[in-house]
Every structure is written in C-alpha cells, then in structure tokens.
Amino acid sequence: MASQTKLKILNDPIYGFITIPNERIFRIIEHSYFQRLRRISQMGLSYLVYPGAHHTRFHHALGCVHLMQKAVRVLRYKGVEISEKEEEALLIAILMHDIGHGPFSHAMEHSLVEGVDHETISLLFMEEMNSKFNQSLTLAIKIFKGSYDRKFMNQLISSQMDMDRLDYLKRDSFYTGAVEGNINSERLITMLNVVDDELVVEEKGIYSVEKFLIGRRLMYWQVYLHKTSLVAEQLLIRVLKRAKELIERGDKLNASGSLMYFLENKITREDFDQKTLEMFSRLDDNDVISAMKDWMYSDDFVLSNLCEMIINRNLLKVKIKKKRPSREKLEKRSVALQNKYGISEKEASYFVFEGEIANLAYKKEKDNINILHKNGKINDVVKVSDQFNLKALTNTVTKYYMCYPKVKD
C-alpha cells in the first residue's frame, strides 16, 4: 500500500522551495506552540523604520531548517559522519531554537518575565513538546543544550557563525532593504568542515567570512540598533512597566487573559511552571497591540501617552553620542516636562531617560571562527585575515543615548 505521507514543500522568498523532510518535523510545525511564531515579529518594532520588516519568527525558523539541511549535506559529502537520528535532531533543534520568544521578540525579556531569557523558555517548550512527542526530541534537546558529545552539532545551532545568524542576517537584510547584510550564506555553508569535532571554515571561504562579520556589524548599527527602533522598544518596555504599576495600585486595565496573567503576576524562573508556559504560549504581538490601542484612552497620563506614541509613531526624540549625557541635561528636560504637564519627577522619568548600546561583531574568546588551511593548520579568522579592520570588530563599541519628548508649543 502506498504511503499517505506527502512531501511538504513551502515557498520562501529568499531560498525558493523549502522541503519539510519528515512527518515528525511537520507535526512539530503544525503544533500550536510553533504556529504562535507566525504572530511574533522577527524584528520587534523595526517596521516603524523599515516598513517591509513585517516578517515573523515562523519565517526565520523555517529558513534555518533549510540551511541546516544544506549544512548536513555538505558535511556528509566531506566525510563527516552524521546519522539519520542526528540529522533529525539537528533539524528539530534549529527549528525550535526561537520558540521561546515573547511578543515583539527581545523587548519582552525585560518586561513580562524577570531574568528569564528566551533560550530558557525555548528549552521549557522543547521539554514540554518532548513529553507530547513520546520522548522523540531528547537528542535535539541534548544538542541544543550543548550536552551532546559532538561539539560541532551545537556550534551549528549556537555559535558565532551558526545557521541562526546565517538566516537572520540575510532575511532581515531582504525585508528591510538594507543590502549591507546580504551575506552569501550558501557559500559559507559550502565551505564548512569538521576537524576534531569542531566546526571550521575552509581557507577559500575566508572572504565570505569577512563579509559576514562586516555585514553583521553594519546591520547592527544600521538596523538592529537604529535609533528609532531603539526608542520604540524602550517605550514598549515602559508601557508594560507602567501597566504593571497601575495594576499593583489597584487600577483596572483591559487586556487579554494571557497578557493580564503576566501583568498581575511577578514571573521569575522559579515560577515558570506548566501553567505559566501554557499562558505564555497564548501570548503574541496582537495581545500587546490590542492592549495599547485600548490603553491610549487611559486616564493615566503616562500610560496613555506612551501607548499613543507607539500606535501613532509619534515617538520621543533620541540623540546618540559617544559620551554619556550629563545629569544636568537630563534634569533640565525632566523639569521642563514636569512644569508643562504638572506631573511628578517619577512620571517624567518615563519620557526623559538615558541608556547605552553596544556593538560587538566578533567575540574573540567565545567559539572562534576557525579557518582550516590546506596544510591542515587551523587559525582564528582574525589572525589569518588581511582585512586590517577585522581586528577592530573584536572591540566592543559603546554609544550612549538620551530620549526626551519633542517640543510642542
């Protein structure tokens, strides 16, 4: 009798056709936990700057699976042994690596849960799914955690040149139109190899690695740390902080049940039980947008103004400098705002604040990108490269920002 399993093919604007290799992976994609990623923006509020940046974590996860399939094919061709079980585990691990992201991706890690990053929540989702899938995700979880004895497998999921970065730089570049990030992920994967269970890049791929690192640095300054995206994310963090304060004070706010759960409860890693995970799985961008549309008409000066700023893109002014702004400058802006609207210093601090941003394209101590020479020698890419500015990419560049309202007469 012929098998009923259909070959599942998806059309991706970047890679063309992506094949879902087997029924188990297809069932994971069909699960409500994973389908939620369709409603989580890949780049938070960056679409306020780049109108095309409406792609989702769902897009990105499938793109990563496609690149991982290619990486496995390349490595097997070069004689690296990867069993069928290991291949499936790699595909499941990369598919689910971002499943723990909350609404608008990174902004929520500072607001709805305390000290619980998305990697931790991803792991909780994977463990929950493992029990639903008859423990068939156990190897994928081991690889994801880095506890499997073949180190290169974890490096394909999480390192300085993993499938995650190779997809998001290319994808975010495509959807924003910022061509600086348009790296050659196909060539980089074709140049991969494994020596002593560690991932290396063959010597002839060095220029592609250089372009990848420079592209990453430029994408951070131009896109991920763009001052408008930065201020929008800061406002979103403050919206949720203020909403929590008002609820603690006894004010009544409207929000979906899942969002209200996180506003009313202080959630830390210890509190992240099965019920919390279930509530988190119901949470997406729509909950936050709907709440903000309602809160725009709140009687609270702070909450209503913060929400209006995001919904109508009437954001704070932001200045980025190499030096931290002086206390006098901040105080002057704060006092002017307090006097104009008759608000307290604490309320004004929601609209006048400073912070810092840092950009590090390449961490020298962590999982180096190693180049394999024809003679078998292995060196860190910075040592081998004749690009004099590649060494500069190993230094953290810190800048300081100050946000305050635009002056209206």
Tab-separated table of C-alpha atoms in Angstrom:
chain	number	residue	atom	x	y	z
A	1	MET	CA	0.000	0.000	0.000
A	2	ALA	CA	1.396	3.418	-0.960
A	3	SER	CA	2.383	5.767	1.877
A	4	GLN	CA	-0.018	8.601	2.653
A	5	THR	CA	2.848	10.917	3.621
A	6	LYS	CA	3.012	13.865	1.294
A	7	LEU	CA	6.233	15.707	0.634
A	8	LYS	CA	5.641	19.107	2.244
A	9	ILE	CA	7.119	21.996	0.284
A	10	LEU	CA	6.993	25.677	1.229
A	11	ASN	CA	7.915	28.623	-0.946
A	12	ASP	CA	10.329	31.038	0.696
A	13	PRO	CA	11.108	34.444	-0.874
A	14	ILE	CA	14.807	34.021	-0.117
A	15	TYR	CA	15.693	30.380	-0.786
A	16	GLY	CA	12.837	29.324	-3.045
A	17	PHE	CA	11.371	25.937	-2.171
A	18	ILE	CA	11.985	24.596	1.348
A	19	THR	CA	11.256	20.914	1.959
A	20	ILE	CA	9.941	19.664	5.287
A	21	PRO	CA	11.835	16.361	5.456
A	22	ASN	CA	9.571	14.128	7.543
A	23	GLU	CA	6.255	13.697	9.303
A	24	ARG	CA	7.568	14.345	12.831
A	25	ILE	CA	9.052	17.735	11.886
A	26	PHE	CA	5.853	18.601	10.033
A	27	ARG	CA	3.815	17.742	13.148
A	28	ILE	CA	6.044	19.989	15.288
A	29	ILE	CA	5.451	22.842	12.823
A	30	GLU	CA	1.695	22.177	12.955
A	31	HIS	CA	1.646	22.342	16.781
A	32	SER	CA	0.031	25.459	18.304
A	33	TYR	CA	3.262	26.304	20.189
A	34	PHE	CA	5.093	26.630	16.889
A	35	GLN	CA	2.219	28.241	14.952
A	36	ARG	CA	2.322	31.068	17.521
A	37	LEU	CA	5.581	32.186	15.877
A	38	ARG	CA	3.514	33.391	12.896
A	39	ARG	CA	2.251	36.103	15.253
A	40	ILE	CA	5.648	37.137	16.657
A	41	SER	CA	7.524	39.793	14.713
A	42	GLN	CA	11.128	38.793	13.933
A	43	MET	CA	12.417	42.331	14.364
A	44	GLY	CA	10.188	43.769	17.084
A	45	LEU	CA	9.126	47.310	16.203
A	46	SER	CA	11.697	47.806	13.411
A	47	TYR	CA	8.839	48.098	10.916
A	48	LEU	CA	8.369	51.644	12.285
A	49	VAL	CA	11.656	52.401	10.498
A	50	TYR	CA	11.706	49.788	7.713
A	51	PRO	CA	8.101	49.336	6.516
A	52	GLY	CA	8.902	45.957	4.926
A	53	ALA	CA	10.161	44.388	8.163
A	54	HIS	CA	6.937	42.535	8.961
A	55	HIS	CA	8.415	39.048	8.682
A	56	THR	CA	7.970	36.680	11.592
A	57	ARG	CA	9.870	34.199	13.753
A	58	PHE	CA	7.991	31.487	11.810
A	59	HIS	CA	9.664	32.563	8.535
A	60	HIS	CA	13.065	32.615	10.208
A	61	ALA	CA	12.763	29.180	11.861
A	62	LEU	CA	11.880	27.518	8.544
A	63	GLY	CA	14.774	29.303	6.826
A	64	CYS	CA	17.130	27.912	9.496
A	65	VAL	CA	15.856	24.371	8.826
A	66	HIS	CA	16.612	24.820	5.119
A	67	LEU	CA	20.182	25.975	5.873
A	68	MET	CA	20.713	23.130	8.343
A	69	GLN	CA	19.660	20.582	5.695
A	70	LYS	CA	22.245	22.108	3.370
A	71	ALA	CA	24.946	22.052	6.090
A	72	VAL	CA	24.311	18.346	6.808
A	73	ARG	CA	24.552	17.526	3.062
A	74	VAL	CA	27.830	19.451	2.729
A	75	LEU	CA	29.432	17.861	5.805
A	76	ARG	CA	28.386	14.336	4.812
A	77	TYR	CA	29.843	14.910	1.351
A	78	LYS	CA	33.155	15.801	3.039
A	79	GLY	CA	33.128	12.543	5.020
A	80	VAL	CA	31.706	13.771	8.333
A	81	GLU	CA	29.517	11.034	9.748
A	82	ILE	CA	26.040	12.250	10.710
A	83	SER	CA	23.434	9.571	11.350
A	84	GLU	CA	19.764	9.887	10.337
A	85	LYS	CA	18.852	10.342	14.029
A	86	GLU	CA	21.448	13.093	14.466
A	87	GLU	CA	20.258	14.842	11.312
A	88	GLU	CA	16.653	14.860	12.511
A	89	ALA	CA	17.760	16.087	15.955
A	90	LEU	CA	19.738	18.950	14.366
A	91	LEU	CA	16.716	19.975	12.275
A	92	ILE	CA	14.377	19.863	15.291
A	93	ALA	CA	16.821	21.825	17.487
A	94	ILE	CA	17.266	24.623	14.927
A	95	LEU	CA	13.533	24.636	14.153
A	96	MET	CA	12.709	25.250	17.816
A	97	HIS	CA	15.662	27.439	18.842
A	98	ASP	CA	13.496	30.604	18.950
A	99	ILE	CA	10.192	29.103	20.112
A	100	GLY	CA	10.548	30.857	23.483
A	101	HIS	CA	10.387	34.413	22.121
A	102	GLY	CA	7.634	36.580	23.528
A	103	PRO	CA	5.692	39.370	21.762
A	104	PHE	CA	7.934	41.687	19.717
A	105	SER	CA	10.858	39.343	20.345
A	106	HIS	CA	13.531	40.835	22.623
A	107	ALA	CA	11.550	43.687	24.233
A	108	MET	CA	9.549	41.253	26.346
A	109	GLU	CA	12.548	39.669	28.062
A	110	HIS	CA	12.804	42.844	30.163
A	111	SER	CA	9.118	43.314	30.841
A	112	LEU	CA	6.811	40.340	31.197
A	113	VAL	CA	9.204	37.886	32.812
A	114	GLU	CA	12.094	38.687	35.111
A	115	GLY	CA	15.515	37.237	34.448
A	116	VAL	CA	14.164	34.523	32.136
A	117	ASP	CA	15.660	34.751	28.645
A	118	HIS	CA	14.061	33.356	25.501
A	119	GLU	CA	16.595	30.483	25.319
A	120	THR	CA	15.405	29.233	28.725
A	121	ILE	CA	11.754	29.432	27.631
A	122	SER	CA	12.641	27.705	24.324
A	123	LEU	CA	14.092	24.835	26.355
A	124	LEU	CA	10.943	24.645	28.508
A	125	PHE	CA	8.811	24.445	25.352
A	126	MET	CA	11.080	21.749	23.896
A	127	GLU	CA	10.852	19.671	27.073
A	128	GLU	CA	7.057	20.029	27.139
A	129	MET	CA	6.865	19.045	23.448
A	130	ASN	CA	9.181	16.097	24.142
A	131	SER	CA	6.634	14.604	26.539
A	132	LYS	CA	3.890	15.104	23.915
A	133	PHE	CA	6.035	13.535	21.176
A	134	ASN	CA	6.876	10.330	23.035
A	135	GLN	CA	10.394	11.497	24.083
A	136	SER	CA	11.473	11.718	20.427
A	137	LEU	CA	13.021	15.174	20.954
A	138	THR	CA	15.543	14.017	23.588
A	139	LEU	CA	18.586	14.109	21.286
A	140	ALA	CA	17.547	17.500	19.846
A	141	ILE	CA	17.386	18.904	23.394
A	142	LYS	CA	20.849	17.482	24.196
A	143	ILE	CA	22.335	19.134	21.096
A	144	PHE	CA	20.509	22.415	21.857
A	145	LYS	CA	21.879	22.451	25.430
A	146	GLY	CA	25.409	21.590	24.260
A	147	SER	CA	25.496	18.392	26.347
A	148	TYR	CA	25.843	16.060	23.348
A	149	ASP	CA	29.415	14.825	22.878
A	150	ARG	CA	29.747	16.070	19.287
A	151	LYS	CA	30.523	19.742	19.798
A	152	PHE	CA	30.159	20.828	16.168
A	153	MET	CA	26.451	19.976	16.275
A	154	ASN	CA	25.820	22.562	18.985
A	155	GLN	CA	28.013	25.024	17.021
A	156	LEU	CA	25.679	24.654	14.019
A	157	ILE	CA	22.829	25.802	16.321
A	158	SER	CA	24.596	28.339	18.531
A	159	SER	CA	27.997	29.846	17.744
A	160	GLN	CA	29.458	32.902	16.044
A	161	MET	CA	28.577	31.562	12.610
A	162	ASP	CA	25.563	29.322	13.172
A	163	MET	CA	22.539	28.640	10.973
A	164	ASP	CA	20.531	31.129	13.038
A	165	ARG	CA	22.836	34.060	12.158
A	166	LEU	CA	23.249	32.934	8.561
A	167	ASP	CA	19.485	33.097	8.116
A	168	TYR	CA	18.518	36.188	10.090
A	169	LEU	CA	21.181	38.462	8.571
A	170	LYS	CA	20.143	37.523	5.038
A	171	ARG	CA	16.402	37.549	5.854
A	172	ASP	CA	16.436	40.832	7.775
A	173	SER	CA	18.508	42.408	5.014
A	174	PHE	CA	15.932	41.249	2.439
A	175	TYR	CA	12.869	42.501	4.344
A	176	THR	CA	14.388	45.825	5.435
A	177	GLY	CA	16.073	46.526	2.110
A	178	ALA	CA	19.381	47.161	3.954
A	179	VAL	CA	21.690	45.430	1.471
A	180	GLU	CA	24.703	45.528	3.831
A	181	GLY	CA	23.509	42.333	5.498
A	182	ASN	CA	23.045	40.379	2.286
A	183	ILE	CA	25.640	37.743	3.113
A	184	ASN	CA	26.380	34.704	0.978
A	185	SER	CA	25.031	32.075	3.378
A	186	GLU	CA	25.074	29.366	0.680
A	187	ARG	CA	28.798	29.789	0.055
A	188	LEU	CA	29.611	29.962	3.767
A	189	ILE	CA	27.833	26.639	4.332
A	190	THR	CA	29.596	25.074	1.319
A	191	MET	CA	32.955	25.982	2.935
A	192	LEU	CA	32.166	24.327	6.306
A	193	ASN	CA	34.073	21.309	7.569
A	194	VAL	CA	34.687	19.496	10.865
A	195	VAL	CA	38.082	18.818	12.487
A	196	ASP	CA	38.318	17.100	15.907
A	197	ASP	CA	34.551	17.536	16.324
A	198	GLU	CA	34.799	21.320	15.917
A	199	LEU	CA	33.361	23.394	13.101
A	200	VAL	CA	35.902	25.056	10.774
A	201	VAL	CA	35.723	27.056	7.553
A	202	GLU	CA	37.984	26.047	4.668
A	203	GLU	CA	40.617	28.608	3.668
A	204	LYS	CA	38.952	29.576	0.381
A	205	GLY	CA	35.859	30.719	2.331
A	206	ILE	CA	37.746	33.432	4.210
A	207	TYR	CA	36.418	36.356	2.159
A	208	SER	CA	32.858	35.193	2.721
A	209	VAL	CA	33.566	35.067	6.482
A	210	GLU	CA	34.995	38.596	6.363
A	211	LYS	CA	31.907	39.848	4.540
A	212	PHE	CA	29.683	38.034	7.048
A	213	LEU	CA	31.367	39.724	10.041
A	214	ILE	CA	31.398	43.166	8.457
A	215	GLY	CA	27.797	42.701	7.301
A	216	ARG	CA	26.813	41.772	10.866
A	217	ARG	CA	28.447	44.907	12.265
A	218	LEU	CA	26.755	47.156	9.699
A	219	MET	CA	23.348	45.536	10.237
A	220	TYR	CA	23.640	46.202	13.964
A	221	TRP	CA	24.359	49.908	13.557
A	222	GLN	CA	22.048	50.473	10.629
A	223	VAL	CA	19.105	48.212	11.510
A	224	TYR	CA	19.060	46.448	14.899
A	225	LEU	CA	20.374	49.448	16.863
A	226	HIS	CA	18.699	52.092	14.676
A	227	LYS	CA	17.766	54.950	16.968
A	228	THR	CA	14.058	54.886	16.051
A	229	SER	CA	13.762	51.122	16.678
A	230	LEU	CA	15.679	51.655	19.897
A	231	VAL	CA	13.342	54.342	21.240
A	232	ALA	CA	10.230	52.383	20.160
A	233	GLU	CA	11.465	49.300	22.055
A	234	GLN	CA	12.249	51.409	25.131
A	235	LEU	CA	8.733	52.879	25.022
A	236	LEU	CA	7.233	49.392	24.782
A	237	ILE	CA	9.218	48.245	27.830
A	238	ARG	CA	7.938	51.314	29.699
A	239	VAL	CA	4.317	50.708	28.612
A	240	LEU	CA	4.362	47.283	30.255
A	241	LYS	CA	6.218	48.545	33.314
A	242	ARG	CA	3.611	51.290	33.794
A	243	ALA	CA	0.704	48.888	33.220
A	244	LYS	CA	2.124	46.591	35.931
A	245	GLU	CA	2.457	49.553	38.326
A	246	LEU	CA	-1.127	50.666	37.760
A	247	ILE	CA	-2.493	47.137	38.267
A	248	GLU	CA	-0.480	46.816	41.514
A	249	ARG	CA	-2.013	50.124	42.598
A	250	GLY	CA	-5.478	48.680	42.035
A	251	ASP	CA	-6.357	50.422	38.735
A	252	LYS	CA	-8.454	48.454	36.260
A	253	LEU	CA	-6.954	47.890	32.817
A	254	ASN	CA	-8.289	45.890	29.895
A	255	ALA	CA	-6.045	43.229	28.357
A	256	SER	CA	-6.316	39.662	27.071
A	257	GLY	CA	-6.308	36.919	29.707
A	258	SER	CA	-2.792	35.780	28.784
A	259	LEU	CA	-1.305	39.293	28.915
A	260	MET	CA	-3.124	40.059	32.165
A	261	TYR	CA	-1.627	36.915	33.724
A	262	PHE	CA	1.896	38.316	33.194
A	263	LEU	CA	0.910	41.837	34.268
A	264	GLU	CA	-0.683	40.654	37.511
A	265	ASN	CA	1.961	38.078	38.466
A	266	LYS	CA	5.671	38.517	39.060
A	267	ILE	CA	7.148	35.715	36.959
A	268	THR	CA	10.708	34.523	37.592
A	269	ARG	CA	12.451	31.304	36.529
A	270	GLU	CA	11.173	29.525	39.657
A	271	ASP	CA	7.556	30.478	38.834
A	272	PHE	CA	7.761	29.217	35.273
A	273	ASP	CA	5.614	26.118	35.763
A	274	GLN	CA	3.394	24.313	33.261
A	275	LYS	CA	0.508	26.764	33.738
A	276	THR	CA	2.820	29.739	33.094
A	277	LEU	CA	4.198	28.046	29.968
A	278	GLU	CA	0.649	27.464	28.727
A	279	MET	CA	-0.244	31.143	29.325
A	280	PHE	CA	2.972	32.213	27.586
A	281	SER	CA	2.061	30.038	24.579
A	282	ARG	CA	-1.124	32.102	24.102
A	283	LEU	CA	0.752	35.382	24.075
A	284	ASP	CA	1.769	37.184	20.879
A	285	ASP	CA	2.152	40.645	19.309
A	286	ASN	CA	-1.618	41.005	18.905
A	287	ASP	CA	-2.230	40.932	22.676
A	288	VAL	CA	0.146	43.850	23.196
A	289	ILE	CA	-1.101	45.909	20.226
A	290	SER	CA	-4.757	45.435	21.254
A	291	ALA	CA	-3.977	46.414	24.835
A	292	MET	CA	-2.088	49.549	23.742
A	293	LYS	CA	-4.949	50.612	21.457
A	294	ASP	CA	-7.221	50.448	24.496
A	295	TRP	CA	-4.751	52.000	26.951
A	296	MET	CA	-4.295	55.046	24.690
A	297	TYR	CA	-7.538	56.282	26.262
A	298	SER	CA	-6.494	55.535	29.840
A	299	ASP	CA	-6.919	58.277	32.478
A	300	ASP	CA	-3.263	57.768	33.382
A	301	PHE	CA	-1.123	60.459	31.729
A	302	VAL	CA	1.939	58.204	31.449
A	303	LEU	CA	0.260	55.084	30.061
A	304	SER	CA	-1.973	56.892	27.556
A	305	ASN	CA	0.886	58.977	26.164
A	306	LEU	CA	3.340	56.084	25.916
A	307	CYS	CA	0.770	53.994	24.015
A	308	GLU	CA	-0.179	56.861	21.691
A	309	MET	CA	3.484	57.397	20.849
A	310	ILE	CA	3.891	53.791	19.668
A	311	ILE	CA	0.498	53.296	17.984
A	312	ASN	CA	0.699	56.555	16.019
A	313	ARG	CA	4.503	56.526	15.639
A	314	ASN	CA	4.800	59.816	17.435
A	315	LEU	CA	7.995	58.776	19.203
A	316	LEU	CA	10.394	60.515	21.553
A	317	LYS	CA	13.375	62.380	20.181
A	318	VAL	CA	16.589	60.397	20.594
A	319	LYS	CA	20.206	61.559	20.460
A	320	ILE	CA	23.092	59.102	20.273
A	321	LYS	CA	26.544	60.262	21.350
A	322	LYS	CA	29.923	58.782	22.209
A	323	LYS	CA	29.743	60.263	25.730
A	324	ARG	CA	27.090	59.684	28.371
A	325	PRO	CA	24.687	62.673	28.655
A	326	SER	CA	25.184	64.818	31.762
A	327	ARG	CA	22.771	64.706	34.700
A	328	GLU	CA	22.132	68.429	34.194
A	329	LYS	CA	20.884	67.884	30.637
A	330	LEU	CA	18.524	65.121	31.752
A	331	GLU	CA	17.299	67.129	34.727
A	332	LYS	CA	16.648	70.194	32.589
A	333	ARG	CA	14.464	68.154	30.188
A	334	SER	CA	12.700	66.451	33.079
A	335	VAL	CA	11.899	69.674	34.943
A	336	ALA	CA	10.577	71.312	31.744
A	337	LEU	CA	8.245	68.335	31.236
A	338	GLN	CA	7.084	68.346	34.879
A	339	ASN	CA	6.279	72.048	34.693
A	340	LYS	CA	4.494	71.816	31.349
A	341	TYR	CA	2.142	68.971	32.289
A	342	GLY	CA	2.066	69.171	36.085
A	343	ILE	CA	3.473	65.669	36.506
A	344	SER	CA	5.838	64.214	39.101
A	345	GLU	CA	9.551	63.530	38.626
A	346	LYS	CA	8.806	59.796	38.575
A	347	GLU	CA	6.194	60.227	35.833
A	348	ALA	CA	8.562	62.404	33.810
A	349	SER	CA	11.240	59.671	34.027
A	350	TYR	CA	9.117	57.553	31.637
A	351	PHE	CA	9.706	60.146	28.918
A	352	VAL	CA	13.163	61.510	29.742
A	353	PHE	CA	15.848	58.847	30.150
A	354	GLU	CA	19.256	57.684	29.011
A	355	GLY	CA	20.920	54.371	28.287
A	356	GLU	CA	23.697	52.709	26.338
A	357	ILE	CA	24.029	50.439	23.331
A	358	ALA	CA	26.957	48.189	22.477
A	359	ASN	CA	28.017	46.556	19.221
A	360	LEU	CA	30.451	43.650	19.161
A	361	ALA	CA	30.653	41.881	15.816
A	362	TYR	CA	33.078	39.140	16.885
A	363	LYS	CA	33.888	37.804	20.375
A	364	LYS	CA	37.471	36.539	20.392
A	365	GLU	CA	37.112	34.308	23.453
A	366	LYS	CA	33.865	32.582	22.508
A	367	ASP	CA	33.728	29.798	19.922
A	368	ASN	CA	36.123	31.365	17.447
A	369	ILE	CA	35.506	31.130	13.720
A	370	ASN	CA	38.447	28.924	12.794
A	371	ILE	CA	39.971	28.765	9.329
A	372	LEU	CA	41.308	25.424	8.048
A	373	HIS	CA	44.381	25.839	5.808
A	374	LYS	CA	45.319	23.443	3.012
A	375	ASN	CA	48.248	22.168	5.101
A	376	GLY	CA	45.867	21.225	7.934
A	377	LYS	CA	46.744	24.147	10.222
A	378	ILE	CA	43.861	25.906	11.986
A	379	ASN	CA	43.829	29.603	12.909
A	380	ASP	CA	41.333	32.136	14.156
A	381	VAL	CA	39.918	34.227	11.290
A	382	VAL	CA	41.295	37.481	12.749
A	383	LYS	CA	44.876	36.128	12.594
A	384	VAL	CA	44.517	34.930	9.025
A	385	SER	CA	42.613	37.848	7.529
A	386	ASP	CA	44.408	40.608	5.664
A	387	GLN	CA	41.415	42.832	6.359
A	388	PHE	CA	43.016	45.244	8.831
A	389	ASN	CA	39.622	46.314	10.189
A	390	LEU	CA	38.606	42.766	11.134
A	391	LYS	CA	40.662	43.117	14.329
A	392	ALA	CA	38.656	46.235	15.131
A	393	LEU	CA	35.489	44.119	15.058
A	394	THR	CA	36.706	42.300	18.187
A	395	ASN	CA	36.371	45.527	20.216
A	396	THR	CA	33.048	46.473	21.779
A	397	VAL	CA	31.853	49.884	20.587
A	398	THR	CA	29.596	51.555	23.149
A	399	LYS	CA	27.397	54.559	22.462
A	400	TYR	CA	25.017	56.439	24.738
A	401	TYR	CA	21.528	57.627	24.013
A	402	MET	CA	19.196	60.176	25.543
A	403	CYS	CA	15.446	60.241	24.894
A	404	TYR	CA	13.041	63.100	25.549
A	405	PRO	CA	9.755	64.407	24.104
A	406	LYS	CA	9.673	66.578	21.024
A	407	VAL	CA	8.892	70.156	21.959
A	408	LYS	CA	5.385	71.305	21.085
A	409	ASP	CA	4.124	74.809	21.637
